[in-house]
PDB file of C-alpha atoms in Angstrom:
ATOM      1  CA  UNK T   1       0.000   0.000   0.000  1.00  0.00           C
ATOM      2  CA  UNK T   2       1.241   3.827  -1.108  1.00  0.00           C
ATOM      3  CA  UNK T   3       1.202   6.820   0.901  1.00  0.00           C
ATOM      4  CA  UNK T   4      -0.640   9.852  -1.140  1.00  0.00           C
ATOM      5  CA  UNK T   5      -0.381  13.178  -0.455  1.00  0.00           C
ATOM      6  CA  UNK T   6      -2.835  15.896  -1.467  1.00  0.00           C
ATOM      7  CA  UNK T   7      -1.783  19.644  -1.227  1.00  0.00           C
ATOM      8  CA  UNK T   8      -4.876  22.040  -2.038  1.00  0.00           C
ATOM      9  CA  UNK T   9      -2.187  24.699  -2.579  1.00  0.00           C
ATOM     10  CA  UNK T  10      -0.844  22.735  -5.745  1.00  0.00           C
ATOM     11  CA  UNK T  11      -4.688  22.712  -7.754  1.00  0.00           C
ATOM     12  CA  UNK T  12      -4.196  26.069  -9.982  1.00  0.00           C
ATOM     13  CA  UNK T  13      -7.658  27.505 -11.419  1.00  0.00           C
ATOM     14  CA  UNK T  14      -7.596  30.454 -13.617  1.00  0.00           C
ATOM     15  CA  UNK T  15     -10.122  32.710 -15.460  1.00  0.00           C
ATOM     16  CA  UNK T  16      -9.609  34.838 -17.726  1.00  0.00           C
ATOM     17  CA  UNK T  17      -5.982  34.450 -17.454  1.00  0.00           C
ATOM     18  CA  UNK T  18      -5.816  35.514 -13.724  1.00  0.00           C
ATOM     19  CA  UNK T  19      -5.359  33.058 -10.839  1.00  0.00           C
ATOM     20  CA  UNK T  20      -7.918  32.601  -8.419  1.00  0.00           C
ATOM     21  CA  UNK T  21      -5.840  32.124  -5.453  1.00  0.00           C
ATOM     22  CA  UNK T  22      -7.133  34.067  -2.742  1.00  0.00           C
ATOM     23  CA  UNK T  23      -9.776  33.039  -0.647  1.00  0.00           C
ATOM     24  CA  UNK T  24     -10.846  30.102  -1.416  1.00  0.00           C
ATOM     25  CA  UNK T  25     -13.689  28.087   0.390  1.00  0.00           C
ATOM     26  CA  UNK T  26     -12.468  25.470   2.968  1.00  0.00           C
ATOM     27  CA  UNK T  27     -14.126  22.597   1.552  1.00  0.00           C
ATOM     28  CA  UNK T  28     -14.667  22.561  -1.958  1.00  0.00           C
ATOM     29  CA  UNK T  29     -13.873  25.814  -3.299  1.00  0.00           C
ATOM     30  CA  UNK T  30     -14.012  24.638  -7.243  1.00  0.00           C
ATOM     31  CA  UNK T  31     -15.706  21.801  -9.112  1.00  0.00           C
ATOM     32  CA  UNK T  32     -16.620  21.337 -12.491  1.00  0.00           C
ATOM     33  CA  UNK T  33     -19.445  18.859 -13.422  1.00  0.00           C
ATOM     34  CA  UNK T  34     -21.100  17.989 -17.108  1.00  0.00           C
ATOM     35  CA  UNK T  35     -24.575  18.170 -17.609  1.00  0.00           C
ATOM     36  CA  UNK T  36     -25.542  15.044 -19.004  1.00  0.00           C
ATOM     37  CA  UNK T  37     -24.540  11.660 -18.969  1.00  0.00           C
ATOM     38  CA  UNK T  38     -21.971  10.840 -21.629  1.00  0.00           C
ATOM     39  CA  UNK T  39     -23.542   7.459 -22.005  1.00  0.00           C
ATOM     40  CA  UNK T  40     -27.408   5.941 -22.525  1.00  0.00           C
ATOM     41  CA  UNK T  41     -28.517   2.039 -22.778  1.00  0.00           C
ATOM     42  CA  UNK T  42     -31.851   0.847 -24.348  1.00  0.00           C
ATOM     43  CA  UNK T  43     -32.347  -2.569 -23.302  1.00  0.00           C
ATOM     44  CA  UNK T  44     -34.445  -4.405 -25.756  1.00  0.00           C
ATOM     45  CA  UNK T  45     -37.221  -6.739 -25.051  1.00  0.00           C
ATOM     46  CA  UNK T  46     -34.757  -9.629 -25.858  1.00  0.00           C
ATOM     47  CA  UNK T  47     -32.346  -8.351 -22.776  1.00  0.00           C
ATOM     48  CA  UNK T  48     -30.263  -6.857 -25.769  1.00  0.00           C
ATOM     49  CA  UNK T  49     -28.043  -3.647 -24.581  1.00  0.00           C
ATOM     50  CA  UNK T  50     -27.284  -1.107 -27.234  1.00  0.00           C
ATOM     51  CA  UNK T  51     -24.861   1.825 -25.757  1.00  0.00           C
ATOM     52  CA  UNK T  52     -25.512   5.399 -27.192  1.00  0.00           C
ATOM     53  CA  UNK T  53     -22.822   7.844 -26.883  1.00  0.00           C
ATOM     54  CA  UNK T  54     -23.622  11.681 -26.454  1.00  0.00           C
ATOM     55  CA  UNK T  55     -21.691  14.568 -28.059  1.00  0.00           C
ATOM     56  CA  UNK T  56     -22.615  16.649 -25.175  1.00  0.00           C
ATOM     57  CA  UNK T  57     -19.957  18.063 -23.955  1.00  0.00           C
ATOM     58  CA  UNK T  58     -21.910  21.165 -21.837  1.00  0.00           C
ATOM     59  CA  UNK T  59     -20.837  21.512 -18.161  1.00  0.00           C
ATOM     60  CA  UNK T  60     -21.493  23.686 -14.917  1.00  0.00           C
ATOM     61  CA  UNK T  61     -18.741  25.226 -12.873  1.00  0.00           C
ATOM     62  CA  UNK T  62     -18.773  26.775  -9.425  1.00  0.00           C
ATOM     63  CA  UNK T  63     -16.018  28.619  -7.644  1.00  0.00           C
ATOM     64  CA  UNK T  64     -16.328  28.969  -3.646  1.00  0.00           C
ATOM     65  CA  UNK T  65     -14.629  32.420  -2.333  1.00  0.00           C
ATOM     66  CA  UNK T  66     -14.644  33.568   0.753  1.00  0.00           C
ATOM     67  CA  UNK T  67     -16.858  36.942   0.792  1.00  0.00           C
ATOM     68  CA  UNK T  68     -13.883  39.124   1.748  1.00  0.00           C
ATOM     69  CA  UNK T  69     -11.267  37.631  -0.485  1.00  0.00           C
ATOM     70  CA  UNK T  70      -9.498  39.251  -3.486  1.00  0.00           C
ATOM     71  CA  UNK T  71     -10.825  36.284  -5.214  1.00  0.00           C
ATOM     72  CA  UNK T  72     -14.458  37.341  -4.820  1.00  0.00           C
ATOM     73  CA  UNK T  73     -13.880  41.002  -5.606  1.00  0.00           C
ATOM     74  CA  UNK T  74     -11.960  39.850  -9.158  1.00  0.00           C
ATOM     75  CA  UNK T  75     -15.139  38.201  -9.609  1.00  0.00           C
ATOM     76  CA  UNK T  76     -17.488  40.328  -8.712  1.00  0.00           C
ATOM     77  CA  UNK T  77     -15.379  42.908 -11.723  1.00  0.00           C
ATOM     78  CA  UNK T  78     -15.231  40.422 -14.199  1.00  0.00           C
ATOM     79  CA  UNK T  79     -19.198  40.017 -13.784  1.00  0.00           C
ATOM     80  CA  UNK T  80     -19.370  43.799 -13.939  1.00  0.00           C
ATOM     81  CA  UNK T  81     -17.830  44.205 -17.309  1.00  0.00           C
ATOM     82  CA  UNK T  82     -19.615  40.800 -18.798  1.00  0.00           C
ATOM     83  CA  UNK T  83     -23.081  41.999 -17.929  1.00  0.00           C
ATOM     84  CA  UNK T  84     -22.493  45.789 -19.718  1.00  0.00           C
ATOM     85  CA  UNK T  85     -20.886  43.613 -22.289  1.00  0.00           C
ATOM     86  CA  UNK T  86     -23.174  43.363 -25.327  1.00  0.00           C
ATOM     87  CA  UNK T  87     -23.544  39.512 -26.075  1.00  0.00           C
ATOM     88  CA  UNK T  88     -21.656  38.555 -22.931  1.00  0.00           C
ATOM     89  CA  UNK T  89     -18.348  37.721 -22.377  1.00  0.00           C
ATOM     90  CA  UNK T  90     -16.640  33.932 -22.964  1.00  0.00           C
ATOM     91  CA  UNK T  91     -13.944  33.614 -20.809  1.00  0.00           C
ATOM     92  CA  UNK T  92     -10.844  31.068 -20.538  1.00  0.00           C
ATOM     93  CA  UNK T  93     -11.228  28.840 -17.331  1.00  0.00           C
ATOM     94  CA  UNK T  94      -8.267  26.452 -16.152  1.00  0.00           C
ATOM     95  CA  UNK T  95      -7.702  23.965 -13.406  1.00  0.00           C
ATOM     96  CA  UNK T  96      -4.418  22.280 -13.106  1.00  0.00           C
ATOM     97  CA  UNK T  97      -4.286  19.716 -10.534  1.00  0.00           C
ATOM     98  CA  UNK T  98      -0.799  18.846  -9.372  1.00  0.00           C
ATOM     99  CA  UNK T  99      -1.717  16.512  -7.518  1.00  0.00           C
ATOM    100  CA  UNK T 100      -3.621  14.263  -9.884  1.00  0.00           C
ATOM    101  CA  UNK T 101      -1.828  15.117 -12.735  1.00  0.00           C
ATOM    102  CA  UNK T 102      -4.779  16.262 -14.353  1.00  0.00           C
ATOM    103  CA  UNK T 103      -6.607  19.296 -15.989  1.00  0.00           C
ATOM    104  CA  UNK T 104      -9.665  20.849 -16.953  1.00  0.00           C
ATOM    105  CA  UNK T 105     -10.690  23.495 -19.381  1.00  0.00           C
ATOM    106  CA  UNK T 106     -12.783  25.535 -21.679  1.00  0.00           C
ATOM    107  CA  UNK T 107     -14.448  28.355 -22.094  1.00  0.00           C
ATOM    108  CA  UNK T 108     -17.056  29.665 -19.920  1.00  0.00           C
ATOM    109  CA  UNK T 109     -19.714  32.079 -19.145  1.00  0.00           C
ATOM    110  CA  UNK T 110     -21.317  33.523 -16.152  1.00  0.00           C
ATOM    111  CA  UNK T 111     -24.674  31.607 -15.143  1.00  0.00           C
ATOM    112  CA  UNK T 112     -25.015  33.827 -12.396  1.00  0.00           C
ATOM    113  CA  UNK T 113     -23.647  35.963  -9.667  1.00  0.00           C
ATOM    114  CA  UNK T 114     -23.183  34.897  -6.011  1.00  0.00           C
ATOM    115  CA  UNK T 115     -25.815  34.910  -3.725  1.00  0.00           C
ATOM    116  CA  UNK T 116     -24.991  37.870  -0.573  1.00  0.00           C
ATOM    117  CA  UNK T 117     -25.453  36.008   2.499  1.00  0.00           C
ATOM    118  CA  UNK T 118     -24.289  38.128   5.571  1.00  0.00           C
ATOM    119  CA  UNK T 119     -23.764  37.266   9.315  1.00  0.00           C
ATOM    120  CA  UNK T 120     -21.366  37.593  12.197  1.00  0.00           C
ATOM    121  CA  UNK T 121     -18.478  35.415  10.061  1.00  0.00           C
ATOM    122  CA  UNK T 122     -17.284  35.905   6.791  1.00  0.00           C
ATOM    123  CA  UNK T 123     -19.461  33.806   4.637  1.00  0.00           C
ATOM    124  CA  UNK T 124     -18.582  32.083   1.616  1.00  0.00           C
ATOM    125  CA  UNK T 125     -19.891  33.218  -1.805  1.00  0.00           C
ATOM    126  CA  UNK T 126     -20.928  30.709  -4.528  1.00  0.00           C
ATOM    127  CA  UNK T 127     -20.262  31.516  -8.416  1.00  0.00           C
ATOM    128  CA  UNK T 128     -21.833  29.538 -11.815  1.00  0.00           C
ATOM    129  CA  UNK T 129     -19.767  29.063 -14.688  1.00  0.00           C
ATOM    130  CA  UNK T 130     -21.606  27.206 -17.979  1.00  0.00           C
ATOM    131  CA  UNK T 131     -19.593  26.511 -20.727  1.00  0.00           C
ATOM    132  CA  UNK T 132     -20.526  24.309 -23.608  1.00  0.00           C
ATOM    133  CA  UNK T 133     -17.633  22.204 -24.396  1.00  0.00           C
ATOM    134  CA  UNK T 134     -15.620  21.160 -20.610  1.00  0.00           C
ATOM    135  CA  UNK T 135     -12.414  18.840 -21.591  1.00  0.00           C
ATOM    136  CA  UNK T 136     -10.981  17.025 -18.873  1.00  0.00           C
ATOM    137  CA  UNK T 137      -7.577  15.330 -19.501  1.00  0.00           C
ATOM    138  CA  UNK T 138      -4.899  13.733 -17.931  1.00  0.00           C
ATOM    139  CA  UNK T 139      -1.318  15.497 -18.111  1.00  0.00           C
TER     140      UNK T 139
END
């Protein structure tokens, strides 16, 4: 059996060319998820399995920040400028996991802004990425 050692400080996400390395959320402060399943079965009425494979490629993104984090605020601009932004703005988003040797990218758009939840800590603040075409690879 192998020792393995994970390092949160050695997954790099980017957007828009700038790191998002400030602030991140304690537990998971970026995931990336696609939207549909990249495989369907019809079972015939023999028992027969045919396997379908989808094209769709779509995914959702969040990023956690913590509310008072440099992170958040370079968010909170970039959401600025896309929404006066006629058409929207794509933007390039990157993970690089050391770790696990493996990484993620596309381009994405904003779903939508944080929610604002206030109280006597700093709270964390939750942003949606879509993008239509997520690759995942191993490096």
């Amino acid at each position: 059996m192998t020792t393995q050692v994970y390092d949160s400080n050695l997954v790099f996400v980017t957007l828009a060319g700038r790191p998002i390395d400030s602030g991140r959320a304690e537990s998971e402060f970026v995931s990336t998820e696609y939207n549909a399943e990249h495989v369907t079965e019809t079972v015939g009425a023999d028992g027969e399995v045919t396997v379908a494979r989808t094209n769709n490629n779509s995914g959702t993104l969040k990023i956690k920040l913590v509310q008072t984090s440099s992170g958040h605020t370079l968010l909170t601009q970039l959401y600025a400028t896309a929404k006066l932004t006629p058409g929207g703005t794509l933007m390039d988003f990157e993970i690089r996991d050391i770790n696990g040797a493996m990484l993620e990218h596309c381009q994405c758009y904003f779903k939508k802004p944080s929610a604002s939840p206030y109280g006597a800590n700093a709270a964390e603040r939750e942003w949606t990425f879509g993008t239509g075409d997520l690759i995942r690879e191993a490096e």
